[in-house]
mmCIF file of C-alpha atoms in Angstrom:
data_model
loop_
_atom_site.group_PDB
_atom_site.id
_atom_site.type_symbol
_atom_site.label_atom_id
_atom_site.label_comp_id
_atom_site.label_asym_id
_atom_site.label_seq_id
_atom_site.Cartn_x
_atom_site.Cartn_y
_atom_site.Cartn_z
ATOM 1 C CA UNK D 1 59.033 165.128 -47.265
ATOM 2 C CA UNK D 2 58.013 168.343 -46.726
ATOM 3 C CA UNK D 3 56.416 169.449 -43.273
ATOM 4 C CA UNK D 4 54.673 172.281 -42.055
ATOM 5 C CA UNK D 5 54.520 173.766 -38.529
ATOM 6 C CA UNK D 6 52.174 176.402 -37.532
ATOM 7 C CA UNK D 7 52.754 178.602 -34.058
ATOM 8 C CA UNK D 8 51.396 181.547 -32.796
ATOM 9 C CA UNK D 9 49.139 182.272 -29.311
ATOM 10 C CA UNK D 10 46.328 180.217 -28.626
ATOM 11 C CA UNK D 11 44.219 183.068 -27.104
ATOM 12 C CA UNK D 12 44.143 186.498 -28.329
ATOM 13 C CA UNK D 13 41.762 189.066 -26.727
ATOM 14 C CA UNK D 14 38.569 190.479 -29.098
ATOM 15 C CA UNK D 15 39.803 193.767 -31.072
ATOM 16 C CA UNK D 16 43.336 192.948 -30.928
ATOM 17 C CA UNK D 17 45.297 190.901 -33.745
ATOM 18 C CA UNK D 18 45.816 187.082 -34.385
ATOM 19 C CA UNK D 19 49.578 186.763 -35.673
ATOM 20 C CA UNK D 20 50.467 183.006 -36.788
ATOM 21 C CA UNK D 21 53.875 181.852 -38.339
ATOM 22 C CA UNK D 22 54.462 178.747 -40.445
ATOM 23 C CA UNK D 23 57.450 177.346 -41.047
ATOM 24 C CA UNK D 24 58.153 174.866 -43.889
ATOM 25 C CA UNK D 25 60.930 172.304 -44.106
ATOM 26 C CA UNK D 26 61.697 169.523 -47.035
ATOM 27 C CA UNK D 27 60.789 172.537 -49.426
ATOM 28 C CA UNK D 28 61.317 175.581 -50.348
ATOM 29 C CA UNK D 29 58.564 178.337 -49.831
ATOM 30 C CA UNK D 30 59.931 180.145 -53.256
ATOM 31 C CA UNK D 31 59.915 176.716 -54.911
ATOM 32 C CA UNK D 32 58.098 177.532 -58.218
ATOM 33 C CA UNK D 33 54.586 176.854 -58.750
ATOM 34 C CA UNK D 34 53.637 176.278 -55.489
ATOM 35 C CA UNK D 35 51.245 178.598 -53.384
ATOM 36 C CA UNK D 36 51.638 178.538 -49.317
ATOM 37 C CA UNK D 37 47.659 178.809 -47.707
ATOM 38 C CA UNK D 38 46.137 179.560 -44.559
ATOM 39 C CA UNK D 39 43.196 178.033 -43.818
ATOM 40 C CA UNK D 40 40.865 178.236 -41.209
ATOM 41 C CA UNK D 41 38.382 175.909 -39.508
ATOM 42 C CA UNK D 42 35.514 177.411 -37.154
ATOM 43 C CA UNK D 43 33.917 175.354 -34.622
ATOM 44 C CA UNK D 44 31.362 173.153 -36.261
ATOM 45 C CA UNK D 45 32.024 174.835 -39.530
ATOM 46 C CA UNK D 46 34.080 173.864 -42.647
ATOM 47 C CA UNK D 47 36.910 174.756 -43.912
ATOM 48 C CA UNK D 48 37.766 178.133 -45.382
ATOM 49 C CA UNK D 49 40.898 179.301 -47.465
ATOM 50 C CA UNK D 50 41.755 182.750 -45.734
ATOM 51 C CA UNK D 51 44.586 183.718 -48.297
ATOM 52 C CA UNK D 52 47.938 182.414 -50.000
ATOM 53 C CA UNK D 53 51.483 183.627 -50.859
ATOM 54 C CA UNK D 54 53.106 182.476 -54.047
ATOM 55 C CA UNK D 55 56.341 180.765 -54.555
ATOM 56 C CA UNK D 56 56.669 184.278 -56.671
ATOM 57 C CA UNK D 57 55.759 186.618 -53.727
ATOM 58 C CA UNK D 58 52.417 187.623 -55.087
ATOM 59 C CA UNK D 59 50.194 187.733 -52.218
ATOM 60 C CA UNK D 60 45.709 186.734 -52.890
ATOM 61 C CA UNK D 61 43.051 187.219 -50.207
ATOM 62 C CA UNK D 62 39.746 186.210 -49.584
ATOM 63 C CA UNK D 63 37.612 189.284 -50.485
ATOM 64 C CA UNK D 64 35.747 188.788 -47.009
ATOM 65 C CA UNK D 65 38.962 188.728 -45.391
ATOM 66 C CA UNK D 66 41.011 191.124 -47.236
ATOM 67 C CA UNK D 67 40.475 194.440 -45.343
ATOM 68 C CA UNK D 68 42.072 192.655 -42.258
ATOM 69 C CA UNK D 69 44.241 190.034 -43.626
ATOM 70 C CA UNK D 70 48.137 190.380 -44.401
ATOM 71 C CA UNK D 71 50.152 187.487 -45.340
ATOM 72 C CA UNK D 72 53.503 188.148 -45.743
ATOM 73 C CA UNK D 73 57.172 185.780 -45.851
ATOM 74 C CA UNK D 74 60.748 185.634 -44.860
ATOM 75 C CA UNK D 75 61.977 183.387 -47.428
ATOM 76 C CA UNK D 76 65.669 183.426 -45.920
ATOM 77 C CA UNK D 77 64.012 181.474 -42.240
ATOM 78 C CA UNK D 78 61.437 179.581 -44.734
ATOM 79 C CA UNK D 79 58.916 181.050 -43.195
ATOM 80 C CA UNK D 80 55.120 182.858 -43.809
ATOM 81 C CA UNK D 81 52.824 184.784 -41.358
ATOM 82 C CA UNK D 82 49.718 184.838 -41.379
ATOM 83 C CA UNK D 83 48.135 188.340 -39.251
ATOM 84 C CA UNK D 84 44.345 189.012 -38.863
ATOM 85 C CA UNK D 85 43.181 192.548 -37.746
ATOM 86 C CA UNK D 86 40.358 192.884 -35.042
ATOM 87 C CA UNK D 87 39.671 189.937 -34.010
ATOM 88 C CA UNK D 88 36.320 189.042 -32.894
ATOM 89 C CA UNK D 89 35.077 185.644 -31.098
ATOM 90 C CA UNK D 90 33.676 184.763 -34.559
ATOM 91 C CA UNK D 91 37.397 184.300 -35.582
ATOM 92 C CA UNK D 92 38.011 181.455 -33.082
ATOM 93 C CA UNK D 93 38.815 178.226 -34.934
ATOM 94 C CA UNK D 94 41.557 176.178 -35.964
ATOM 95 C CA UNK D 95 44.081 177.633 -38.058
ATOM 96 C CA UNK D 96 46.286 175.602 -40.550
ATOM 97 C CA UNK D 97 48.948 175.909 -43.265
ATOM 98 C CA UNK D 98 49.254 174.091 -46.049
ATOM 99 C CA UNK D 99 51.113 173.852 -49.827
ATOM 100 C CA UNK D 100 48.591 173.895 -52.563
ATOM 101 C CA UNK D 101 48.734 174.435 -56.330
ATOM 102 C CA UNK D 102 47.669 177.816 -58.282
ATOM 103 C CA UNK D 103 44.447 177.071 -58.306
ATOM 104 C CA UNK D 104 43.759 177.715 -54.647
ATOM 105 C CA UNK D 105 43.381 181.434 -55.442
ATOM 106 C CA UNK D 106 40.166 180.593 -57.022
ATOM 107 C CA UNK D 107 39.170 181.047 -53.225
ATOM 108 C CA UNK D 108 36.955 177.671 -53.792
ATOM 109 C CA UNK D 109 38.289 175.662 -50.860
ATOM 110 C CA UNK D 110 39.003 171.851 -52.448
ATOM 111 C CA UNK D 111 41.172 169.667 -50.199
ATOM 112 C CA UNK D 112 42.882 168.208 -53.639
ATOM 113 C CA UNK D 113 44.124 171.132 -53.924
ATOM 114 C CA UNK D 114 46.335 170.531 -51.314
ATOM 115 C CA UNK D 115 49.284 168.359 -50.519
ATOM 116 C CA UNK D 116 50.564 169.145 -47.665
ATOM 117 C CA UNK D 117 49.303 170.364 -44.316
ATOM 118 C CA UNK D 118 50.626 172.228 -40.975
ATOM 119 C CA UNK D 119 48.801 170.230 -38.083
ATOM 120 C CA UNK D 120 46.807 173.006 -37.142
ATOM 121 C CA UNK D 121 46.864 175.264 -34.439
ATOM 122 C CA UNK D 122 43.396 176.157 -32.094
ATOM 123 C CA UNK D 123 43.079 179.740 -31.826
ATOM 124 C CA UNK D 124 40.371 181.670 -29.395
ATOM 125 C CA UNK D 125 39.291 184.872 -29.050
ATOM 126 C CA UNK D 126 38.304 185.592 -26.147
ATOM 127 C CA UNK D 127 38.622 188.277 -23.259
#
């Protein structure tokens, strides 16, 4: 069974940056095939794929996103980290991982995509 943890602050402060961590167990994050996600719920909004990491390392953002978006791994603590760039109170919401197939990178956010999920962690920006 694999499981998926996100942590990270639950407040960061408008301008400054959102840094989250997920860490994976019952799986490998350089298992092949499989792409690691973050995804992102606003309040009252749906869901949005923010960017993924491939079992290979290659790294996909969504174009929105991409000028402050870096999503990066530590494969020896089975780890990836999410960290968003100047944060505004638009970028409150809650923020999950989850292990999806290749065809996440489409950007296209479909939960069959997925199988499994983080619990999600409520981020707000706010001064």
């Amino acid at each position: 069974q694999v499981q998926l943890q996100e942590s990270g602050p639950g407040l960061v402060k408008p301008s400054q940056t959102l840094s989250l961590t997920c860490t994976v167990s019952g799986g490998s994050i350089t298992t092949r095939r499989y792409y690691w996600s973050w995804i992102r719920q606003p309040p009252g909004k749906g869901l949005e794929w923010m960017g993924a990491i491939a079992w290979s390392g290659s790294i996909y953002y969504r174009p929105s996103l991409k000028s402050r978006t870096s999503i990066s791994r530590d494969a020896s603590k089975n780890q990836f980290t999410l960290h968003l760039n100047s944060v505004t109170p638009e970028d409150t919401a809650v923020y999950y991982c989850a292990r999806g197939s290749e065809a996440v990178v489409a950007g296209i956010f479909d939960s069959s995509q997925y199988d499994y999920w983080g619990q999600g962690i409520q981020v707000t920006v706010s001064s």
